[in-house]
Amino acid sequence: YSYFEAKDYNQAILEFQTTIDNYPASTWPGESERLIAPLAQFYIGYCHAKLAQHSEAIVAYQLVIDNYYDSTWSDGRGVPPEAQFRIGDNYRALEFWPEARAAYQLVIDNYPGSTWWDGSSIPESAQYWITWIDENHPPS
C-alpha cells in the first residue's frame, strides 16, 4: 500500500497482485471474515485507471465483481458496486459510450441501495452519467 500512497502505481499493481497470488485467503487483522484480496484487486483497477490503462482497469474491476461479489469495505459497504461504477468511468474515459452507459445501468440494476463512503448514492451517480451520455452521445 505504501507504493500506492506514493503514487508509484506500476509497483503498487505488482505488490497488490503478489498479495492476491500469495495470500488469497488472508484476512484483515481482527476481522476473521473480511479478505484482503478483494481490496487488492480493486486497487489494481484503480492504479491502472490512474495510469490511463483503462482496458486493464476494466478487467481488474470486473474480477472484483466476478470473484469477490460479497466483499466489503471496512465500514461494511460492498466493494462490487463501486467496482461496477468504475467500469463505467473507464469505458467513458475510452469514449466507449454504449459500454459506459451499460456499465452504469448495471449499477442501478444490481446495486440499487449502494452508497459511497460519504453516504451518497452510487446509483444516483450512475444515473447522472447515463443522462450525460444520453444527452451528449446519443446512439446513432
Short mmCIF file of C-alpha atoms in Angstrom, two decimals:
data_model
loop_
_atom_site.label_atom_id
_atom_site.label_comp_id
_atom_site.label_asym_id
_atom_site.label_seq_id
_atom_site.Cartn_x
_atom_site.Cartn_y
_atom_site.Cartn_z
CA TYR A 1 0.00 0.00 0.00
CA SER A 2 2.98 2.30 0.51
CA TYR A 3 3.67 2.28 -3.26
CA PHE A 4 0.04 3.21 -3.84
CA GLU A 5 0.26 6.11 -1.38
CA ALA A 6 3.48 7.25 -3.07
CA LYS A 7 1.63 7.17 -6.42
CA ASP A 8 4.07 4.57 -7.77
CA TYR A 9 1.16 2.84 -9.45
CA ASN A 10 3.16 0.35 -11.53
CA GLN A 11 4.91 -1.00 -8.44
CA ALA A 12 1.66 -0.90 -6.47
CA ILE A 13 -0.01 -3.12 -9.09
CA LEU A 14 2.79 -5.67 -8.70
CA GLU A 15 2.54 -5.61 -4.91
CA PHE A 16 -1.26 -5.90 -4.91
CA GLN A 17 -1.05 -8.84 -7.35
CA THR A 18 1.57 -10.52 -5.16
CA THR A 19 -0.80 -10.20 -2.20
CA ILE A 20 -3.61 -11.83 -4.18
CA ASP A 21 -1.38 -14.61 -5.52
CA ASN A 22 0.44 -15.44 -2.29
CA TYR A 23 -2.20 -14.69 0.35
CA PRO A 24 -5.61 -15.26 -1.27
CA ALA A 25 -7.32 -16.25 2.00
CA SER A 26 -5.67 -13.66 4.27
CA THR A 27 -8.00 -11.52 6.34
CA TRP A 28 -7.65 -8.09 7.88
CA PRO A 29 -6.23 -8.06 11.43
CA GLY A 30 -9.05 -8.56 13.90
CA GLU A 31 -11.56 -9.38 11.15
CA SER A 32 -11.81 -13.11 10.59
CA GLU A 33 -14.26 -12.84 7.68
CA ARG A 34 -13.07 -9.88 5.57
CA LEU A 35 -10.49 -10.82 2.95
CA ILE A 36 -7.63 -8.57 1.87
CA ALA A 37 -7.59 -9.86 -1.74
CA PRO A 38 -10.78 -8.09 -2.92
CA LEU A 39 -9.42 -4.69 -1.98
CA ALA A 40 -6.06 -5.50 -3.52
CA GLN A 41 -7.93 -6.40 -6.73
CA PHE A 42 -9.94 -3.17 -6.55
CA TYR A 43 -6.79 -1.10 -6.12
CA ILE A 44 -5.18 -2.84 -9.10
CA GLY A 45 -8.05 -1.43 -11.15
CA TYR A 46 -7.64 1.97 -9.56
CA CYS A 47 -3.90 2.02 -10.31
CA HIS A 48 -4.47 1.02 -13.94
CA ALA A 49 -7.00 3.84 -14.27
CA LYS A 50 -4.53 6.34 -12.79
CA LEU A 51 -2.02 5.18 -15.42
CA ALA A 52 -4.66 5.68 -18.15
CA GLN A 53 -4.63 1.92 -18.76
CA HIS A 54 -8.39 1.87 -18.95
CA SER A 55 -8.88 -1.53 -20.59
CA GLU A 56 -6.74 -3.14 -17.88
CA ALA A 57 -8.68 -1.25 -15.22
CA ILE A 58 -11.96 -2.60 -16.57
CA VAL A 59 -10.65 -6.18 -16.43
CA ALA A 60 -9.37 -5.67 -12.87
CA TYR A 61 -12.65 -4.21 -11.66
CA GLN A 62 -14.63 -6.99 -13.34
CA LEU A 63 -12.56 -9.51 -11.37
CA VAL A 64 -13.75 -7.84 -8.16
CA ILE A 65 -17.36 -8.35 -9.25
CA ASP A 66 -16.84 -11.91 -10.50
CA ASN A 67 -14.57 -13.27 -7.76
CA TYR A 68 -15.43 -11.20 -4.69
CA TYR A 69 -19.13 -10.41 -5.12
CA ASP A 70 -19.75 -10.28 -1.36
CA SER A 71 -16.62 -8.30 -0.40
CA THR A 72 -16.90 -5.23 1.79
CA TRP A 73 -15.01 -2.11 2.78
CA SER A 74 -14.13 -1.71 6.46
CA ASP A 75 -17.40 0.18 7.04
CA GLY A 76 -19.47 -2.72 5.67
CA ARG A 77 -20.36 -1.21 2.29
CA GLY A 78 -20.00 -3.53 -0.69
CA VAL A 79 -16.93 -3.25 -2.90
CA PRO A 80 -18.59 -4.53 -6.14
CA PRO A 81 -20.94 -1.54 -6.59
CA GLU A 82 -18.01 0.84 -6.69
CA ALA A 83 -16.09 -1.53 -8.99
CA GLN A 84 -19.08 -1.59 -11.36
CA PHE A 85 -19.26 2.21 -11.32
CA ARG A 86 -15.54 2.45 -12.04
CA ILE A 87 -16.00 0.16 -15.05
CA GLY A 88 -18.38 2.79 -16.40
CA ASP A 89 -15.84 5.52 -15.67
CA ASN A 90 -13.13 3.68 -17.59
CA TYR A 91 -15.37 3.00 -20.59
CA ARG A 92 -16.23 6.71 -20.50
CA ALA A 93 -12.51 7.59 -20.46
CA LEU A 94 -12.13 5.40 -23.56
CA GLU A 95 -15.16 7.17 -25.09
CA PHE A 96 -16.94 3.82 -25.46
CA TRP A 97 -20.32 5.39 -24.81
CA PRO A 98 -22.68 2.38 -25.17
CA GLU A 99 -20.42 0.28 -22.93
CA ALA A 100 -20.15 3.08 -20.36
CA ARG A 101 -23.91 3.53 -20.32
CA ALA A 102 -24.47 -0.22 -19.92
CA ALA A 103 -21.94 -0.39 -17.07
CA TYR A 104 -23.64 2.46 -15.24
CA GLN A 105 -27.04 0.84 -15.81
CA LEU A 106 -25.73 -2.31 -14.10
CA VAL A 107 -25.00 -0.21 -11.00
CA ILE A 108 -28.65 0.84 -10.90
CA ASP A 109 -29.98 -2.65 -11.67
CA ASN A 110 -27.67 -4.73 -9.47
CA TYR A 111 -26.81 -2.40 -6.57
CA PRO A 112 -29.86 -0.17 -6.01
CA GLY A 113 -29.14 0.74 -2.37
CA SER A 114 -25.38 1.08 -2.61
CA THR A 115 -23.59 4.12 -1.21
CA TRP A 116 -20.27 5.90 -1.46
CA TRP A 117 -18.09 6.37 1.62
CA ASP A 118 -19.88 9.65 2.39
CA GLY A 119 -23.34 8.03 2.29
CA SER A 120 -24.37 9.44 -1.09
CA SER A 121 -25.98 7.13 -3.63
CA ILE A 122 -23.84 5.25 -6.16
CA PRO A 123 -26.90 4.60 -8.38
CA GLU A 124 -27.68 8.34 -8.42
CA SER A 125 -24.11 8.99 -9.57
CA ALA A 126 -24.56 6.33 -12.25
CA GLN A 127 -27.85 7.92 -13.37
CA TYR A 128 -26.09 11.27 -13.71
CA TRP A 129 -23.62 9.76 -16.19
CA ILE A 130 -26.34 7.84 -18.06
CA THR A 131 -28.22 11.12 -18.56
CA TRP A 132 -25.00 12.89 -19.59
CA ILE A 133 -24.18 10.15 -22.12
CA ASP A 134 -27.75 10.18 -23.49
CA GLU A 135 -27.60 13.96 -23.95
CA ASN A 136 -24.06 14.23 -25.31
CA HIS A 137 -23.53 10.94 -27.14
CA PRO A 138 -26.92 9.57 -28.20
CA PRO A 139 -26.93 6.29 -30.12
CA SER A 140 -26.64 6.86 -33.86
#
